[in-house]
GROMACS .gro file of C-alpha atoms in nm:
model
  226
    1MET     CA    1   9.573  10.339  10.336
    2SER     CA    2   9.908  10.542  10.475
    3GLY     CA    3   9.829  10.636  10.870
    4SER     CA    4   9.966  10.991  10.772
    5GLY     CA    5   9.715  11.259  10.889
    6ILE     CA    6   9.525  11.020  11.158
    7GLY     CA    7   9.811  10.902  11.405
    8ALA     CA    8   9.823  10.609  11.613
    9ASN     CA    9   9.609  10.633  11.862
   10VAL     CA   10   9.248  10.700  11.842
   11PHE     CA   11   8.880  10.681  12.018
   12ILE     CA   12   8.531  10.657  11.877
   13THR     CA   13   8.260  10.682  12.105
   14GLY     CA   14   7.900  10.473  11.969
   15ALA     CA   15   8.101  10.206  11.793
   16ASN     CA   16   7.860   9.941  11.908
   17ARG     CA   17   7.685   9.896  11.534
   18GLY     CA   18   7.613  10.118  11.240
   19ILE     CA   19   7.875  10.446  11.131
   20GLY     CA   20   8.083  10.386  11.471
   21LEU     CA   21   8.148  10.044  11.393
   22GLY     CA   22   8.177  10.085  11.051
   23LEU     CA   23   8.491  10.340  11.174
   24VAL     CA   24   8.653  10.064  11.362
   25LYS     CA   25   8.703   9.891  11.121
   26GLU     CA   26   8.744  10.106  10.847
   27ILE     CA   27   9.056  10.301  11.065
   28ALA     CA   28   9.146   9.943  11.162
   29LYS     CA   29   9.310   9.907  10.775
   30VAL     CA   30   9.483  10.210  10.800
   31SER     CA   31   9.863  10.147  10.834
   32GLY     CA   32  10.052  10.275  11.122
   33ILE     CA   33   9.760  10.255  11.378
   34LYS     CA   34   9.833  10.145  11.714
   35ASN     CA   35   9.575  10.145  11.923
   36ILE     CA   36   9.145  10.230  11.876
   37PHE     CA   37   8.929  10.273  12.221
   38ALA     CA   38   8.581  10.197  12.118
   39GLY     CA   39   8.323  10.381  12.339
   40CYS     CA   40   7.981  10.145  12.345
   41ARG     CA   41   7.763   9.981  12.475
   42ILE     CA   42   7.936   9.608  12.574
   43GLN     CA   43   7.550   9.424  12.593
   44LEU     CA   44   7.547   9.529  12.167
   45VAL     CA   45   7.854   9.481  12.046
   46GLN     CA   46   7.808   9.310  11.716
   47ARG     CA   47   7.976   8.958  11.675
   48SER     CA   48   8.195   9.075  11.457
   49CYS     CA   49   8.349   9.303  11.648
   50LYS     CA   50   8.650   9.111  11.798
   51ILE     CA   51   8.684   9.243  12.115
   52LEU     CA   52   9.091   9.267  12.248
   53LYS     CA   53   9.073   9.393  12.551
   54LYS     CA   54   8.732   9.486  12.785
   55ALA     CA   55   8.710   9.737  13.047
   56GLN     CA   56   8.313   9.761  13.215
   57ILE     CA   57   8.357  10.169  13.243
   58LEU     CA   58   8.029  10.379  13.394
   59CYS     CA   59   8.182  10.683  13.355
   60ILE     CA   60   8.385  10.977  13.071
   61LYS     CA   61   8.672  11.024  13.360
   62ALA     CA   62   8.687  10.641  13.395
   63ALA     CA   63   8.715  10.624  13.070
   64PHE     CA   64   8.997  10.884  13.012
   65ASN     CA   65   9.185  10.697  13.299
   66GLU     CA   66   9.182  10.375  13.128
   67VAL     CA   67   9.322  10.499  12.819
   68LYS     CA   68   9.550  10.704  12.970
   69LYS     CA   69   9.719  10.389  13.125
   70CYS     CA   70   9.684  10.206  12.794
   71LEU     CA   71   9.893  10.472  12.637
   72GLY     CA   72  10.146  10.493  12.886
   73SER     CA   73  10.463  10.705  12.980
   74GLU     CA   74  10.425  10.959  12.750
   75PRO     CA   75  10.012  10.932  12.646
   76ALA     CA   76   9.899  11.113  12.303
   77LEU     CA   77   9.545  11.090  12.137
   78ASN     CA   78   9.522  11.172  11.778
   79LEU     CA   79   9.199  11.171  11.674
   80LEU     CA   80   8.860  11.162  11.934
   81ILE     CA   81   8.548  11.099  11.645
   82ASN     CA   82   8.243  11.179  11.921
   83ASN     CA   83   8.014  10.977  11.739
   84SER     CA   84   7.701  10.910  12.025
   85GLY     CA   85   7.503  11.156  12.273
   86ILE     CA   86   7.425  11.469  12.043
   87LEU     CA   87   7.128  11.534  12.222
   88GLU     CA   88   7.300  11.487  12.514
   89ASN     CA   89   7.579  11.728  12.548
   90LYS     CA   90   7.826  11.457  12.594
   91ALA     CA   91   8.022  11.496  12.261
   92ALA     CA   92   8.092  11.834  12.466
   93MET     CA   93   8.148  11.621  12.809
   94THR     CA   94   8.406  11.347  12.632
   95THR     CA   95   8.585  11.611  12.461
   96ALA     CA   96   8.665  11.801  12.784
   97ALA     CA   97   8.772  11.488  12.957
   98PHE     CA   98   8.997  11.387  12.671
   99LEU     CA   99   9.100  11.695  12.593
  100PRO     CA  100   9.499  11.680  12.777
  101LEU     CA  101   9.538  11.389  12.577
  102ILE     CA  102   9.510  11.535  12.210
  103ARG     CA  103   9.649  11.854  12.330
  104GLN     CA  104   9.960  11.620  12.397
  105ALA     CA  105   9.960  11.493  12.051
  106GLY     CA  106   9.960  11.849  11.916
  107ALA     CA  107  10.209  11.980  12.120
  108SER     CA  108  10.419  11.676  12.038
  109ASN     CA  109  10.394  11.775  11.614
  110GLN     CA  110  10.160  11.464  11.588
  111SER     CA  111   9.818  11.464  11.455
  112ALA     CA  112   9.530  11.549  11.616
  113LYS     CA  113   9.228  11.572  11.554
  114ILE     CA  114   8.828  11.637  11.702
  115LEU     CA  115   8.573  11.518  11.458
  116ASN     CA  116   8.212  11.544  11.588
  117ILE     CA  117   7.945  11.347  11.380
  118SER     CA  118   7.653  11.602  11.293
  119SER     CA  119   7.372  11.616  11.094
  120GLY     CA  120   7.205  11.749  10.806
  121LEU     CA  121   6.933  11.919  11.032
  122GLY     CA  122   7.226  12.110  11.150
  123SER     CA  123   7.224  12.360  10.845
  124THR     CA  124   7.019  12.696  10.894
  125ALA     CA  125   7.093  12.805  10.563
  126GLY     CA  126   6.751  12.834  10.363
  127VAL     CA  127   6.540  12.649  10.623
  128GLN     CA  128   6.262  12.888  10.747
  129SER     CA  129   6.053  12.570  10.876
  130SER     CA  130   6.141  12.196  10.922
  131LYS     CA  131   5.889  12.093  10.685
  132GLN     CA  132   6.091  12.196  10.454
  133ILE     CA  133   6.397  11.948  10.551
  134PRO     CA  134   6.364  11.684  10.224
  135ASN     CA  135   6.392  11.306  10.380
  136SER     CA  136   6.807  11.308  10.236
  137ASN     CA  137   6.939  11.565  10.473
  138ILE     CA  138   6.833  11.371  10.735
  139VAL     CA  139   7.134  11.086  10.913
  140TYR     CA  140   7.026  10.828  11.169
  141GLY     CA  141   6.650  10.866  11.123
  142MET     CA  142   6.618  11.160  11.321
  143SER     CA  143   6.273  11.323  11.272
  144LYS     CA  144   6.232  11.663  11.167
  145GLN     CA  145   6.110  11.842  11.478
  146ARG     CA  146   6.275  12.134  11.596
  147HIS     CA  147   6.389  11.970  11.956
  148ILE     CA  148   6.595  11.751  11.718
  149MET     CA  149   6.718  12.054  11.544
  150ALA     CA  150   6.873  12.240  11.804
  151PRO     CA  151   7.103  12.047  11.972
  152VAL     CA  152   7.246  11.934  11.667
  153ARG     CA  153   7.318  12.304  11.557
  154ALA     CA  154   7.418  12.355  11.891
  155LEU     CA  155   7.705  12.060  11.832
  156ASN     CA  156   7.806  12.283  11.501
  157HIS     CA  157   7.892  12.594  11.672
  158TYR     CA  158   8.024  12.441  11.972
  159THR     CA  159   8.242  12.251  11.742
  160LYS     CA  160   8.368  12.619  11.596
  161ALA     CA  161   8.396  12.777  11.973
  162LEU     CA  162   8.635  12.431  12.050
  163ALA     CA  163   8.824  12.479  11.728
  164GLY     CA  164   8.908  12.868  11.875
  165ASP     CA  165   9.030  12.729  12.135
  166VAL     CA  166   9.240  12.472  12.042
  167LYS     CA  167   9.382  12.600  11.759
  168GLU     CA  168   9.749  12.711  11.943
  169ASN     CA  169   9.786  12.403  12.020
  170ASN     CA  170   9.813  12.246  11.644
  171VAL     CA  171   9.450  12.026  11.712
  172VAL     CA  172   9.195  12.046  11.438
  173ALA     CA  173   8.794  12.036  11.536
  174ILE     CA  174   8.540  12.005  11.286
  175ALA     CA  175   8.179  11.909  11.281
  176MET     CA  176   8.095  11.656  11.001
  177CYS     CA  177   7.751  11.503  10.817
  178PRO     CA  178   7.816  11.173  10.735
  179GLY     CA  179   7.514  11.170  10.492
  180TRP     CA  180   7.169  10.976  10.493
  181VAL     CA  181   7.355  10.596  10.617
  182ARG     CA  182   7.169  10.258  10.597
  183THR     CA  183   7.165  10.169  10.964
  184ASP     CA  184   6.943  10.071  11.277
  185MET     CA  185   6.884  10.431  11.295
  186GLY     CA  186   6.890  10.576  10.936
  187THR     CA  187   6.709  10.276  10.790
  188SER     CA  188   6.693  10.001  10.483
  189ALA     CA  189   6.591  10.376  10.292
  190ALA     CA  190   6.852  10.591  10.299
  191MET     CA  191   7.111  10.661  10.011
  192LEU     CA  192   7.423  10.538  10.132
  193SER     CA  193   7.605  10.211  10.281
  194VAL     CA  194   7.795  10.205  10.593
  195ASP     CA  195   8.107  10.100  10.428
  196GLU     CA  196   8.009  10.405  10.188
  197SER     CA  197   7.994  10.665  10.433
  198VAL     CA  198   8.321  10.540  10.632
  199SER     CA  199   8.526  10.502  10.391
  200ALA     CA  200   8.489  10.881  10.290
  201ILE     CA  201   8.492  10.994  10.589
  202VAL     CA  202   8.846  10.836  10.686
  203LYS     CA  203   8.989  10.965  10.373
  204LEU     CA  204   8.886  11.352  10.464
  205ILE     CA  205   9.014  11.281  10.799
  206ALA     CA  206   9.319  11.183  10.698
  207SER     CA  207   9.361  11.522  10.462
  208LEU     CA  208   9.229  11.757  10.762
  209GLU     CA  209   9.426  12.091  10.805
  210ILE     CA  210   9.456  12.351  11.089
  211GLY     CA  211   9.303  12.585  10.809
  212GLN     CA  212   8.972  12.384  10.831
  213SER     CA  213   8.955  12.356  11.202
  214GLY     CA  214   8.592  12.487  11.321
  215ALA     CA  215   8.423  12.401  10.978
  216TYR     CA  216   8.128  12.222  10.937
  217LEU     CA  217   8.164  11.998  10.622
  218ASP     CA  218   8.003  11.649  10.483
  219ARG     CA  219   8.186  11.378  10.410
  220LEU     CA  220   8.310  11.448  10.117
  221GLY     CA  221   8.494  11.751  10.234
  222LYS     CA  222   8.203  12.048  10.079
  223THR     CA  223   8.143  12.291  10.370
  224ILE     CA  224   7.791  12.311  10.479
  225ALA     CA  225   7.648  12.649  10.579
  226PHE     CA  226   7.570  12.682  10.965
   0.00000   0.00000   0.00000
């Protein structure tokens, strides 16, 4: 796969297992990739993931400084994938920290994209009760309880607002539902394998254009109603 549309430098959070680790492996296949920064809990890193350089980082600001140092004299981050912390506002905090590097990529006419991994629970279309949500719409094994639905919807609306803020910098920001995936959190009953999900996600990332910024999409690029 060509590196066009993804860029050379990528940061992925929640990369120790499941979809996050799958994205690391899939993006590593892309030509032109120079650096993949994988944010994860070191004690949970799977043996199948070879650690080329490990840094014990305890806060987002320290992670930013480490990435900036690794990128050298002209730091630019082409792709940020927020794959963790939906319920803890971590996507917004991580994005705020790394936005200067992403804006630098956009200002240099490089690919500059932010992908927030969301869930089908973030769609309000036609839902009057949490009981209406079928199991096939649940990603990461999330329950149907309202306290789960609310922060996912908030993430989608945050992404839309973010897209407006960064459009002038040629940065694309979208929220995406990866589907119901067979992971520790998604359970073995899920419809998709990790490989099926992440291969589609990476293809879509490469094809994203500025006109799609702010959208809420599934892994195949279909728009999901907020």
